[in-house]
Amino acid sequence: MIDIKLLRETPDIVRDSLSKRFIQLDIDTIIDLDKQRREKIQIADELKKRKNDASKAIGRLKREGKDPGDLMEDMKDVSNRIKAIDTEVGDLTANIAELLAVIPNIPHETVPIGIKGEAHRLIREGGAKPEFTFEPVPSFELARRLGLIDFEAAARMSGAGFVIFRGVGARLARALINFMLDLHTREHGYTEVSPPLMVNRKSMTGTGQLPKLENDMYRCEQDDLFFIPTAEVPLVNIHREEILDGNILPISYVASSPCFRREAGSYGKETRGIVRIHQFDKVELVKFTLPGKSYDELERMLSDAEKVIRLLGIPYRIMELPAGEISFASAKTYDIEVWSPARARYLEVSSVSNCGDFQARRAEIRYKKDGEKGFVHTLNASGVALPRTIVAILENCQREDGTVSVPDVLLPYMGGIEVLQ
RNA sequence: GGAGAGGUGGCUGAGUGGAUGAAAGCGCUGGUCUUGAAAACCAGUGUACCUUUCCGGUACCGUGGGUUCGAAUCCCACCCUCUCCGCCA
């Protein structure tokens, strides 16, 4: 959530932000409602003061054995007026909150302007693209031939967009998860967390998935619980409605979890293979920082996620997203993309974002340090998503005989399996 | 799912209709003292909103309603925690 004061005092910053994101929203209505609300609060507060003073006087009179009858009679009317105004204020507050909740975060000043394509800024590249003496086979074909993934059985039991990793395929997924968790906990200082996979509405609102993305999530209607689309949601909500000691920041969490996404409306593209599926595993990184430190931490987080890909030896590149492409809650986002030789294109395996105080404001996550207080900054990064990383491993490490060599860093996790065959 | 108990500030914990935004203790911050530290003593120490030069005001005792001139305190609903029973990986 953006600060209502920003809207009140410098509405042009918000207008500018919306236009950079190519979003049209009526903010004048909010500004007007906010003005009305404050006026009514003032009136109500004055009446409440009268009421409080009178109540004290009545108490005093009664104790002295005098009759406060008239005063009590007068206060009945005041009380009713307060009730009426409070109802109006309540309605206005709810109305404003609702409108404010759909305003996206303000992009950081360094974020490039634009939308698709050329507006993406290349930050750096790594790893050499493999040079094949044969036509590279697409990952879904390799996975099928090697018996790593069963698409048909998954479709039968759950529908399109679900997959079963089986045998060495499941082993590879588990190896990747363990490798990443070990890397982030041992070398990058993250605390491992195993969070709930279903969370309530308030949590989803706190991180910014709601109210906008309700249709993109699986929901258990009976209990009004949502399946998490990313572990970012439970990780950030760990500290919801808390005041953190500024001296223990930054706090860094890592979790591996399945992610559930309805991907409504995306049928037709990317439906083949495991590039876009309804349930996938992802290792997620989340940090809580002091406001002044978040952009330093963003770079560190980017390199933490990048390390995973570098150690796996997969060719990749890092792109900075333009304002028109960054997500709702983000102020600045880098994508890490891995190379898919069979498709001759890059696939996003990680999004690394600084949300500034946007989520902290929604989720009421504050800090206090040396008498100074405020909202923390929150950051999140995939570190990284499994299926597309598996695609990249299969395709980049494939050999002419149809087998795939396992990256060295995964060998300790593969129980002696060096080649997928 | 059933029965019971309970949810008060950073923590422990008083408080059953008016002098309580909330006793007391602990913790924390500053000061005195000390070579320094500890102890002792003194002072301060919740969050948010409105107003704003200053001053000030309002709300908040799990959440939301209600009763009342007045609610932490009474009533209703819901949420959460604990104990026992049932069920269960």
Short mmCIF file of C-alpha atoms (C1' of nucleotides) in Angstrom, two decimals:
data_model
loop_
_atom_site.label_atom_id
_atom_site.label_comp_id
_atom_site.label_asym_id
_atom_site.label_seq_id
_atom_site.Cartn_x
_atom_site.Cartn_y
_atom_site.Cartn_z
CA MET A 1 0.00 0.00 0.00
CA ILE A 2 1.23 3.45 -0.76
CA ASP A 3 1.17 6.09 1.96
CA ILE A 4 -2.04 8.09 1.85
CA LYS A 5 0.08 11.14 2.72
CA LEU A 6 1.92 10.71 -0.57
CA LEU A 7 -1.41 10.93 -2.35
CA ARG A 8 -2.49 13.86 -0.22
CA GLU A 9 0.67 15.93 -0.51
CA THR A 10 2.29 14.91 -3.81
CA PRO A 11 -0.38 13.30 -5.98
CA ASP A 12 1.75 13.88 -9.07
CA ILE A 13 4.25 11.27 -7.89
CA VAL A 14 1.43 8.74 -7.86
CA ARG A 15 0.09 9.89 -11.23
CA ASP A 16 3.56 9.59 -12.71
CA SER A 17 3.98 6.11 -11.25
CA LEU A 18 0.68 4.94 -12.69
CA SER A 19 1.51 6.26 -16.12
CA LYS A 20 4.90 4.51 -16.06
CA ARG A 21 3.06 1.30 -15.28
CA PHE A 22 0.50 1.96 -18.02
CA ILE A 23 -2.31 1.81 -15.50
CA GLN A 24 -5.32 4.09 -15.35
CA LEU A 25 -6.81 4.77 -11.96
CA ASP A 26 -8.87 7.61 -10.60
CA ILE A 27 -6.93 9.00 -7.68
CA ASP A 28 -8.84 12.25 -7.36
CA THR A 29 -11.75 10.36 -5.84
CA ILE A 30 -9.50 9.03 -3.11
CA ILE A 31 -8.09 12.46 -2.40
CA ASP A 32 -11.59 13.83 -2.09
CA LEU A 33 -12.79 11.01 0.16
CA ASP A 34 -9.73 11.47 2.35
CA LYS A 35 -10.54 15.14 2.79
CA GLN A 36 -14.13 14.33 3.74
CA ARG A 37 -12.94 11.72 6.18
CA ARG A 38 -10.60 14.07 8.00
CA GLU A 39 -13.27 16.72 8.29
CA LYS A 40 -15.68 14.26 9.82
CA ILE A 41 -13.07 12.92 12.21
CA GLN A 42 -12.50 16.43 13.47
CA ILE A 43 -16.18 16.94 14.15
CA ALA A 44 -16.51 13.56 15.82
CA ASP A 45 -13.42 14.13 17.97
CA GLU A 46 -14.81 17.38 19.27
CA LEU A 47 -18.09 15.73 20.17
CA LYS A 48 -16.23 12.88 21.83
CA LYS A 49 -14.31 15.33 23.93
CA ARG A 50 -17.58 16.85 25.07
CA LYS A 51 -18.91 13.42 25.86
CA ASN A 52 -15.80 12.42 27.81
CA ASP A 53 -15.83 15.62 29.82
CA ALA A 54 -19.51 15.22 30.59
CA SER A 55 -19.11 11.59 31.60
CA LYS A 56 -16.41 12.58 34.05
CA ALA A 57 -18.62 15.32 35.42
CA ILE A 58 -21.52 12.91 35.83
CA GLY A 59 -19.32 10.48 37.71
CA ARG A 60 -18.16 13.26 39.99
CA LEU A 61 -21.70 14.52 40.66
CA LYS A 62 -22.93 11.03 41.48
CA ARG A 63 -20.10 10.49 43.90
CA GLU A 64 -21.03 13.75 45.57
CA GLY A 65 -24.61 12.58 45.78
CA LYS A 66 -25.93 15.19 43.35
CA ASP A 67 -28.31 14.62 40.47
CA PRO A 68 -26.74 14.81 36.99
CA GLY A 69 -30.08 14.21 35.26
CA ASP A 70 -30.01 17.11 32.76
CA LEU A 71 -26.46 16.45 31.71
CA MET A 72 -27.21 12.80 31.05
CA GLU A 73 -30.19 13.75 28.97
CA ASP A 74 -28.08 16.13 26.85
CA MET A 75 -25.43 13.54 26.28
CA LYS A 76 -27.90 11.11 24.79
CA ASP A 77 -28.18 13.35 21.75
CA VAL A 78 -24.42 13.91 21.54
CA SER A 79 -23.88 10.19 21.76
CA ASN A 80 -26.24 9.53 18.88
CA ARG A 81 -24.56 12.16 16.74
CA ILE A 82 -21.18 10.60 17.43
CA LYS A 83 -22.51 7.23 16.44
CA ALA A 84 -23.85 8.59 13.16
CA ILE A 85 -20.60 10.38 12.24
CA ASP A 86 -18.51 7.38 13.25
CA THR A 87 -20.52 5.24 10.87
CA GLU A 88 -19.83 7.71 8.06
CA VAL A 89 -16.14 7.79 8.93
CA GLY A 90 -16.09 3.99 8.97
CA ASP A 91 -17.64 3.84 5.53
CA LEU A 92 -15.22 6.41 4.17
CA THR A 93 -12.25 4.62 5.70
CA ALA A 94 -13.29 1.31 4.18
CA ASN A 95 -13.92 2.95 0.85
CA ILE A 96 -10.52 4.66 0.82
CA ALA A 97 -8.73 1.47 1.91
CA GLU A 98 -10.40 -0.43 -0.92
CA LEU A 99 -9.32 2.13 -3.52
CA LEU A 100 -5.84 2.46 -2.05
CA ALA A 101 -5.37 -1.31 -2.05
CA VAL A 102 -5.34 -1.46 -5.86
CA ILE A 103 -2.72 1.23 -6.35
CA PRO A 104 0.60 -0.43 -7.19
CA ASN A 105 3.95 0.45 -5.67
CA ILE A 106 5.92 3.44 -6.95
CA PRO A 107 8.79 2.27 -9.21
CA HIS A 108 12.25 3.27 -8.01
CA GLU A 109 13.81 6.20 -9.86
CA THR A 110 16.47 3.95 -11.44
CA VAL A 111 13.88 1.67 -13.07
CA PRO A 112 13.83 1.96 -16.88
CA ILE A 113 10.70 3.33 -18.49
CA GLY A 114 8.75 1.19 -20.88
CA ILE A 115 7.05 -2.14 -21.33
CA LYS A 116 8.03 -5.27 -23.25
CA GLY A 117 11.16 -5.98 -25.21
CA GLU A 118 13.79 -3.32 -25.64
CA ALA A 119 12.90 -1.60 -22.37
CA HIS A 120 14.38 -4.55 -20.46
CA ARG A 121 17.90 -3.63 -19.42
CA LEU A 122 20.62 -6.26 -19.64
CA ILE A 123 22.61 -6.22 -16.41
CA ARG A 124 25.01 -9.08 -17.06
CA GLU A 125 25.39 -12.51 -18.56
CA GLY A 126 27.11 -15.66 -17.34
CA GLY A 127 27.98 -19.18 -18.45
CA ALA A 128 28.83 -20.21 -21.97
CA LYS A 129 26.04 -21.42 -24.25
CA PRO A 130 26.73 -25.02 -25.25
CA GLU A 131 27.69 -25.71 -28.85
CA PHE A 132 25.98 -28.86 -30.02
CA THR A 133 27.09 -30.98 -32.97
CA PHE A 134 23.50 -32.21 -33.12
CA GLU A 135 20.03 -30.73 -32.99
CA PRO A 136 19.24 -30.13 -29.25
CA VAL A 137 16.20 -32.04 -28.06
CA PRO A 138 13.49 -30.10 -26.18
CA SER A 139 13.30 -30.76 -22.44
CA PHE A 140 9.85 -32.33 -22.44
CA GLU A 141 11.04 -34.83 -25.04
CA LEU A 142 14.18 -35.63 -23.02
CA ALA A 143 12.12 -35.97 -19.85
CA ARG A 144 9.72 -38.32 -21.55
CA ARG A 145 12.42 -40.48 -23.11
CA LEU A 146 14.38 -40.70 -19.89
CA GLY A 147 11.24 -41.44 -17.88
CA LEU A 148 11.73 -38.45 -15.58
CA ILE A 149 8.27 -36.97 -15.96
CA ASP A 150 4.86 -38.55 -16.50
CA PHE A 151 2.56 -36.05 -18.16
CA GLU A 152 -0.29 -38.43 -18.98
CA ALA A 153 -0.84 -39.89 -15.52
CA ALA A 154 -0.74 -36.41 -14.01
CA ALA A 155 -3.32 -35.15 -16.48
CA ARG A 156 -5.51 -38.13 -15.65
CA MET A 157 -5.42 -37.61 -11.91
CA SER A 158 -5.40 -33.79 -11.77
CA GLY A 159 -5.87 -32.32 -15.24
CA ALA A 160 -3.79 -30.39 -17.72
CA GLY A 161 -0.94 -28.38 -16.30
CA PHE A 162 0.09 -30.90 -13.66
CA VAL A 163 3.10 -33.18 -13.87
CA ILE A 164 4.54 -36.14 -12.02
CA PHE A 165 8.26 -36.28 -11.46
CA ARG A 166 9.17 -39.93 -11.19
CA GLY A 167 12.24 -42.00 -10.41
CA VAL A 168 15.43 -40.13 -11.20
CA GLY A 169 13.32 -37.13 -12.17
CA ALA A 170 11.95 -36.86 -8.64
CA ARG A 171 15.43 -37.46 -7.33
CA LEU A 172 16.80 -34.61 -9.45
CA ALA A 173 14.11 -32.26 -8.12
CA ARG A 174 14.91 -33.21 -4.53
CA ALA A 175 18.64 -32.84 -5.19
CA LEU A 176 18.11 -29.34 -6.54
CA ILE A 177 16.01 -28.31 -3.55
CA ASN A 178 18.56 -29.61 -1.08
CA PHE A 179 21.44 -28.05 -2.96
CA MET A 180 19.77 -24.65 -2.96
CA LEU A 181 18.67 -24.79 0.67
CA ASP A 182 22.15 -25.79 1.77
CA LEU A 183 23.74 -23.03 -0.28
CA HIS A 184 21.47 -20.31 1.07
CA THR A 185 21.52 -21.43 4.68
CA ARG A 186 25.22 -22.26 4.92
CA GLU A 187 26.81 -19.65 2.70
CA HIS A 188 24.32 -16.81 2.40
CA GLY A 189 23.01 -16.65 5.96
CA TYR A 190 19.33 -17.43 5.44
CA THR A 191 17.21 -19.17 8.07
CA GLU A 192 15.31 -22.14 6.71
CA VAL A 193 11.54 -22.10 7.12
CA SER A 194 8.88 -24.65 6.35
CA PRO A 195 5.69 -22.60 6.21
CA PRO A 196 1.98 -23.33 5.72
CA LEU A 197 0.97 -23.76 2.09
CA MET A 198 -2.46 -22.32 2.71
CA VAL A 199 -2.95 -18.86 4.15
CA ASN A 200 -5.84 -16.60 4.98
CA ARG A 201 -7.13 -13.57 3.12
CA LYS A 202 -5.31 -11.09 5.31
CA SER A 203 -1.95 -12.66 4.52
CA MET A 204 -2.65 -12.57 0.80
CA THR A 205 -3.61 -8.93 1.08
CA GLY A 206 -0.50 -8.15 3.10
CA THR A 207 1.87 -9.20 0.36
CA GLY A 208 -0.29 -7.70 -2.39
CA GLN A 209 -1.70 -10.78 -4.14
CA LEU A 210 -5.16 -9.65 -3.08
CA PRO A 211 -7.38 -8.00 -4.03
CA LYS A 212 -6.13 -7.99 -7.64
CA LEU A 213 -5.14 -11.58 -8.26
CA GLU A 214 -7.96 -13.49 -6.60
CA ASN A 215 -8.76 -15.32 -9.83
CA ASP A 216 -5.19 -16.46 -10.27
CA MET A 217 -5.17 -18.43 -7.05
CA TYR A 218 -6.58 -21.70 -5.85
CA ARG A 219 -8.91 -21.20 -2.97
CA CYS A 220 -10.52 -23.39 -0.37
CA GLU A 221 -13.85 -21.66 -0.25
CA GLN A 222 -15.17 -23.41 2.83
CA ASP A 223 -12.43 -21.97 5.00
CA ASP A 224 -11.54 -18.92 2.90
CA LEU A 225 -7.96 -20.12 2.65
CA PHE A 226 -5.73 -19.67 -0.37
CA PHE A 227 -3.04 -21.98 -1.71
CA ILE A 228 0.16 -19.98 -1.82
CA PRO A 229 1.34 -18.93 -5.30
CA THR A 230 4.82 -18.44 -3.82
CA ALA A 231 6.44 -18.93 -0.40
CA GLU A 232 6.98 -15.17 -0.38
CA VAL A 233 3.48 -14.92 1.05
CA PRO A 234 3.96 -16.97 4.23
CA LEU A 235 7.55 -15.78 4.68
CA VAL A 236 6.64 -12.09 4.63
CA ASN A 237 3.62 -12.71 6.83
CA ILE A 238 5.76 -14.30 9.53
CA HIS A 239 6.19 -10.82 10.95
CA ARG A 240 2.81 -9.36 10.11
CA GLU A 241 1.63 -6.86 12.71
CA GLU A 242 4.93 -6.95 14.54
CA ILE A 243 7.41 -4.31 15.57
CA LEU A 244 10.87 -5.68 14.92
CA ASP A 245 13.98 -4.70 16.80
CA GLY A 246 15.98 -2.72 14.25
CA ASN A 247 19.21 -4.14 15.64
CA ILE A 248 18.39 -7.68 14.45
CA LEU A 249 17.74 -6.59 10.87
CA PRO A 250 18.19 -7.75 8.22
CA ILE A 251 16.21 -10.94 8.76
CA SER A 252 16.68 -13.45 5.95
CA TYR A 253 14.47 -16.46 5.34
CA VAL A 254 14.59 -19.25 2.80
CA ALA A 255 11.86 -21.80 2.16
CA SER A 256 11.27 -24.50 -0.35
CA SER A 257 7.62 -24.96 -1.17
CA PRO A 258 5.22 -26.01 -3.83
CA CYS A 259 3.59 -23.03 -5.53
CA PHE A 260 0.05 -23.15 -6.83
CA ARG A 261 -1.10 -21.03 -9.73
CA ARG A 262 -4.28 -21.24 -11.70
CA GLU A 263 -2.65 -19.45 -14.63
CA ALA A 264 -6.13 -18.45 -15.72
CA GLY A 265 -6.17 -17.14 -19.26
CA SER A 266 -2.73 -18.43 -20.15
CA TYR A 267 -3.93 -21.53 -21.98
CA GLY A 268 -2.56 -21.83 -25.46
CA LYS A 269 0.90 -20.55 -24.73
CA GLU A 270 3.59 -22.53 -22.98
CA THR A 271 1.22 -25.40 -22.34
CA ARG A 272 3.71 -27.94 -23.50
CA GLY A 273 6.25 -29.33 -21.05
CA ILE A 274 6.89 -27.92 -17.61
CA VAL A 275 7.52 -24.27 -18.33
CA ARG A 276 4.11 -23.20 -17.06
CA ILE A 277 2.31 -25.59 -14.72
CA HIS A 278 -0.26 -25.26 -11.94
CA GLN A 279 1.94 -26.67 -9.22
CA PHE A 280 5.70 -26.37 -9.06
CA ASP A 281 8.44 -26.28 -6.47
CA LYS A 282 10.39 -23.16 -5.76
CA VAL A 283 13.04 -22.13 -3.27
CA GLU A 284 12.21 -18.63 -2.13
CA LEU A 285 14.27 -15.97 -0.39
CA VAL A 286 12.78 -13.15 1.70
CA LYS A 287 14.48 -10.34 3.59
CA PHE A 288 13.34 -7.69 6.02
CA THR A 289 15.66 -4.68 6.15
CA LEU A 290 15.98 -1.17 7.47
CA PRO A 291 14.72 1.36 4.89
CA GLY A 292 18.18 2.66 4.09
CA LYS A 293 19.62 -0.78 3.41
CA SER A 294 17.14 -2.36 1.05
CA TYR A 295 18.82 -1.52 -2.24
CA ASP A 296 22.15 -2.89 -1.03
CA GLU A 297 20.36 -6.03 0.09
CA LEU A 298 18.64 -6.28 -3.28
CA GLU A 299 22.00 -6.57 -5.01
CA ARG A 300 23.16 -9.15 -2.47
CA MET A 301 19.98 -11.16 -2.96
CA LEU A 302 20.40 -11.04 -6.70
CA SER A 303 23.88 -12.47 -6.40
CA ASP A 304 22.63 -15.12 -3.93
CA ALA A 305 20.12 -16.35 -6.50
CA GLU A 306 22.60 -15.95 -9.34
CA LYS A 307 25.06 -18.17 -7.47
CA VAL A 308 22.67 -21.10 -7.80
CA ILE A 309 22.65 -20.85 -11.56
CA ARG A 310 26.38 -20.17 -11.79
CA LEU A 311 27.21 -23.23 -9.70
CA LEU A 312 24.92 -25.34 -11.85
CA GLY A 313 26.89 -24.12 -14.86
CA ILE A 314 23.86 -23.03 -16.82
CA PRO A 315 24.12 -20.10 -19.25
CA TYR A 316 22.02 -17.20 -18.03
CA ARG A 317 21.47 -13.50 -18.15
CA ILE A 318 20.14 -10.93 -15.70
CA MET A 319 17.65 -8.37 -16.90
CA GLU A 320 16.23 -5.37 -15.10
CA LEU A 321 12.53 -5.03 -15.72
CA PRO A 322 11.03 -1.74 -16.90
CA ALA A 323 8.34 0.03 -14.89
CA GLY A 324 5.61 -1.38 -17.10
CA GLU A 325 6.61 -4.95 -16.26
CA ILE A 326 7.41 -5.02 -12.56
CA SER A 327 4.88 -6.64 -10.31
CA PHE A 328 2.25 -4.83 -8.27
CA ALA A 329 4.16 -4.73 -4.99
CA SER A 330 7.63 -4.19 -6.42
CA ALA A 331 9.62 -0.97 -6.71
CA LYS A 332 12.49 -2.57 -8.62
CA THR A 333 12.90 -6.03 -10.08
CA TYR A 334 15.63 -8.10 -11.69
CA ASP A 335 14.89 -11.29 -13.55
CA ILE A 336 17.35 -14.13 -13.87
CA GLU A 337 16.79 -16.01 -17.10
CA VAL A 338 18.33 -19.32 -18.12
CA TRP A 339 19.13 -20.36 -21.65
CA SER A 340 16.98 -22.96 -23.38
CA PRO A 341 18.95 -24.28 -26.39
CA ALA A 342 16.00 -26.18 -27.85
CA ARG A 343 13.80 -23.10 -27.85
CA ALA A 344 16.68 -20.75 -28.54
CA ARG A 345 15.37 -18.37 -25.93
CA TYR A 346 15.71 -17.45 -22.29
CA LEU A 347 13.36 -18.62 -19.53
CA GLU A 348 12.73 -16.71 -16.32
CA VAL A 349 13.71 -18.74 -13.26
CA SER A 350 13.91 -15.97 -10.71
CA SER A 351 12.43 -12.59 -9.99
CA VAL A 352 14.33 -10.52 -7.48
CA SER A 353 12.35 -7.60 -6.11
CA ASN A 354 12.59 -4.81 -3.60
CA CYS A 355 9.10 -3.94 -2.40
CA GLY A 356 10.29 -1.05 -0.25
CA ASP A 357 7.77 -0.35 2.50
CA PHE A 358 4.82 -1.27 0.27
CA GLN A 359 4.18 -4.71 1.76
CA ALA A 360 5.27 -3.65 5.23
CA ARG A 361 2.65 -0.93 5.20
CA ARG A 362 -0.07 -3.40 4.17
CA ALA A 363 1.08 -6.06 6.61
CA GLU A 364 1.99 -3.56 9.34
CA ILE A 365 5.56 -4.71 9.78
CA ARG A 366 7.48 -2.04 11.64
CA TYR A 367 10.89 -1.64 13.19
CA LYS A 368 12.23 0.36 16.05
CA LYS A 369 15.87 1.31 16.41
CA ASP A 370 17.47 3.94 18.63
CA GLY A 371 14.15 5.65 19.19
CA GLU A 372 13.52 5.83 15.46
CA LYS A 373 10.67 3.83 14.01
CA GLY A 374 9.01 3.12 10.72
CA PHE A 375 8.05 0.44 8.27
CA VAL A 376 10.68 -2.12 7.30
CA HIS A 377 11.50 -2.82 3.69
CA THR A 378 10.76 -6.27 2.31
CA LEU A 379 12.53 -8.07 -0.51
CA ASN A 380 11.90 -11.36 -2.20
CA ALA A 381 13.68 -13.52 -4.73
CA SER A 382 13.26 -16.91 -6.20
CA GLY A 383 16.32 -18.86 -5.42
CA VAL A 384 15.26 -20.49 -7.81
CA ALA A 385 12.19 -22.06 -9.41
CA LEU A 386 12.57 -25.77 -10.10
CA PRO A 387 10.86 -26.78 -13.35
CA ARG A 388 12.55 -24.27 -15.63
CA THR A 389 15.88 -24.93 -13.98
CA ILE A 390 15.34 -28.59 -14.75
CA VAL A 391 14.52 -27.64 -18.32
CA ALA A 392 17.81 -25.76 -18.52
CA ILE A 393 19.80 -28.61 -16.99
CA LEU A 394 18.28 -31.19 -19.33
CA GLU A 395 18.74 -29.12 -22.43
CA ASN A 396 22.16 -27.66 -21.72
CA CYS A 397 23.67 -30.86 -20.36
CA GLN A 398 22.25 -33.22 -22.97
CA ARG A 399 24.54 -35.36 -25.05
CA GLU A 400 24.26 -36.76 -28.52
CA ASP A 401 23.31 -40.24 -27.26
CA GLY A 402 20.23 -38.83 -25.55
CA THR A 403 21.62 -38.98 -22.03
CA VAL A 404 22.11 -36.00 -19.72
CA SER A 405 25.11 -35.38 -17.50
CA VAL A 406 24.36 -34.22 -13.96
CA PRO A 407 25.97 -30.90 -12.94
CA ASP A 408 28.88 -31.48 -10.57
CA VAL A 409 27.40 -29.54 -7.66
CA LEU A 410 24.41 -31.89 -7.63
CA LEU A 411 26.44 -35.09 -7.50
CA PRO A 412 26.57 -35.23 -3.67
CA TYR A 413 22.77 -35.07 -3.71
CA MET A 414 22.22 -37.63 -6.45
CA GLY A 415 23.34 -40.74 -4.63
CA GLY A 416 26.02 -41.65 -7.15
CA ILE A 417 24.00 -40.93 -10.27
CA GLU A 418 26.22 -39.00 -12.67
CA VAL A 419 24.24 -39.46 -15.85
CA LEU A 420 20.50 -39.47 -16.49
CA GLN A 421 19.93 -42.32 -18.90
"C1'" G B 1 -16.33 -32.41 16.75
"C1'" G B 2 -17.75 -32.13 22.48
"C1'" A B 3 -16.73 -29.99 27.57
"C1'" G B 4 -14.06 -26.50 30.44
"C1'" A B 5 -10.44 -22.36 31.22
"C1'" G B 6 -8.40 -18.14 29.23
"C1'" G B 7 -6.85 -13.81 25.72
"C1'" U B 8 -4.85 -6.64 29.37
"C1'" G B 9 1.34 -2.49 27.29
"C1'" G B 10 8.25 -5.36 25.21
"C1'" C B 11 7.34 -9.38 29.26
"C1'" U B 12 4.88 -11.09 34.03
"C1'" G B 13 0.45 -9.53 35.98
"C1'" A B 14 -3.69 -6.33 38.84
"C1'" G B 15 -8.15 -4.47 37.50
"C1'" U B 16 -16.27 -6.75 37.32
"C1'" G B 17 -19.74 0.15 35.21
"C1'" G B 18 -17.34 6.47 36.48
"C1'" A B 19 -10.87 9.47 39.76
"C1'" U B 20 -7.74 3.76 34.56
"C1'" G B 21 -4.29 4.63 28.69
"C1'" A B 22 -4.61 1.33 32.38
"C1'" A B 23 -1.61 -0.63 39.49
"C1'" A B 24 2.77 -3.33 40.68
"C1'" G B 25 7.11 -5.86 39.18
"C1'" C B 26 10.62 -6.95 35.31
"C1'" G B 27 12.92 -5.06 31.01
"C1'" C B 28 14.62 -0.76 28.28
"C1'" U B 29 16.51 4.66 27.90
"C1'" G B 30 18.64 8.97 30.27
"C1'" G B 31 20.70 11.09 34.80
"C1'" U B 32 23.20 11.01 39.86
"C1'" C B 33 27.06 8.17 42.14
"C1'" U B 34 31.76 5.29 40.41
"C1'" U B 35 38.57 4.99 37.74
"C1'" G B 36 35.03 1.70 35.01
"C1'" A B 37 31.08 -1.67 35.83
"C1'" A B 38 27.41 -3.45 39.18
"C1'" A B 39 24.16 -1.94 43.01
"C1'" A B 40 21.26 2.06 44.79
"C1'" C B 41 18.49 6.40 43.86
"C1'" C B 42 15.88 9.97 40.41
"C1'" A B 43 13.36 10.67 35.78
"C1'" G B 44 11.41 8.74 31.40
"C1'" U B 45 9.55 4.58 28.52
"C1'" G B 46 2.83 1.68 23.97
"C1'" U B 47 0.55 2.21 18.94
"C1'" A B 48 -2.15 4.87 15.47
"C1'" C B 49 -5.04 8.89 13.83
"C1'" C B 50 -6.61 14.19 13.75
"C1'" U B 51 -4.80 19.02 14.53
"C1'" U B 52 -0.37 21.60 14.62
"C1'" U B 53 4.28 27.21 15.50
"C1'" C B 54 3.27 25.72 20.30
"C1'" C B 55 -0.41 23.56 23.04
"C1'" G B 56 -3.84 19.93 22.32
"C1'" G B 57 -7.57 16.18 21.04
"C1'" U B 58 -9.41 11.16 19.70
"C1'" A B 59 -9.20 5.93 19.35
"C1'" C B 60 -7.16 1.29 20.86
"C1'" C B 61 -7.31 -3.97 26.98
"C1'" G B 62 -8.15 -10.83 20.92
"C1'" U B 63 -11.86 -9.09 16.57
"C1'" G B 64 -16.67 -7.16 15.30
"C1'" G B 65 -21.41 -5.63 17.04
"C1'" G B 66 -24.84 -4.22 21.22
"C1'" U B 67 -26.56 -2.02 26.16
"C1'" U B 68 -25.36 2.76 28.80
"C1'" C B 69 -24.76 9.72 29.83
"C1'" G B 70 -20.24 6.56 30.54
"C1'" A B 71 -17.48 -0.19 29.01
"C1'" A B 72 -10.99 -3.37 29.87
"C1'" U B 73 -15.32 -4.33 33.15
"C1'" C B 74 -22.23 -6.14 31.24
"C1'" C B 75 -24.65 -8.78 26.64
"C1'" C B 76 -24.16 -11.27 21.58
"C1'" A B 77 -21.24 -13.33 17.57
"C1'" C B 78 -16.61 -14.70 15.80
"C1'" C B 79 -11.15 -15.73 16.07
"C1'" C B 80 -7.06 -17.66 18.74
"C1'" U B 81 -4.50 -20.31 22.93
"C1'" C B 82 -4.47 -24.05 26.84
"C1'" U B 83 -6.58 -28.65 29.43
"C1'" C B 84 -9.62 -33.07 29.05
"C1'" C B 85 -12.59 -36.34 25.74
"C1'" G B 86 -13.45 -38.05 20.66
"C1'" C B 87 -11.32 -38.66 15.74
"C1'" C B 88 -6.92 -39.06 12.96
"C1'" A B 89 -1.40 -38.98 9.37
#
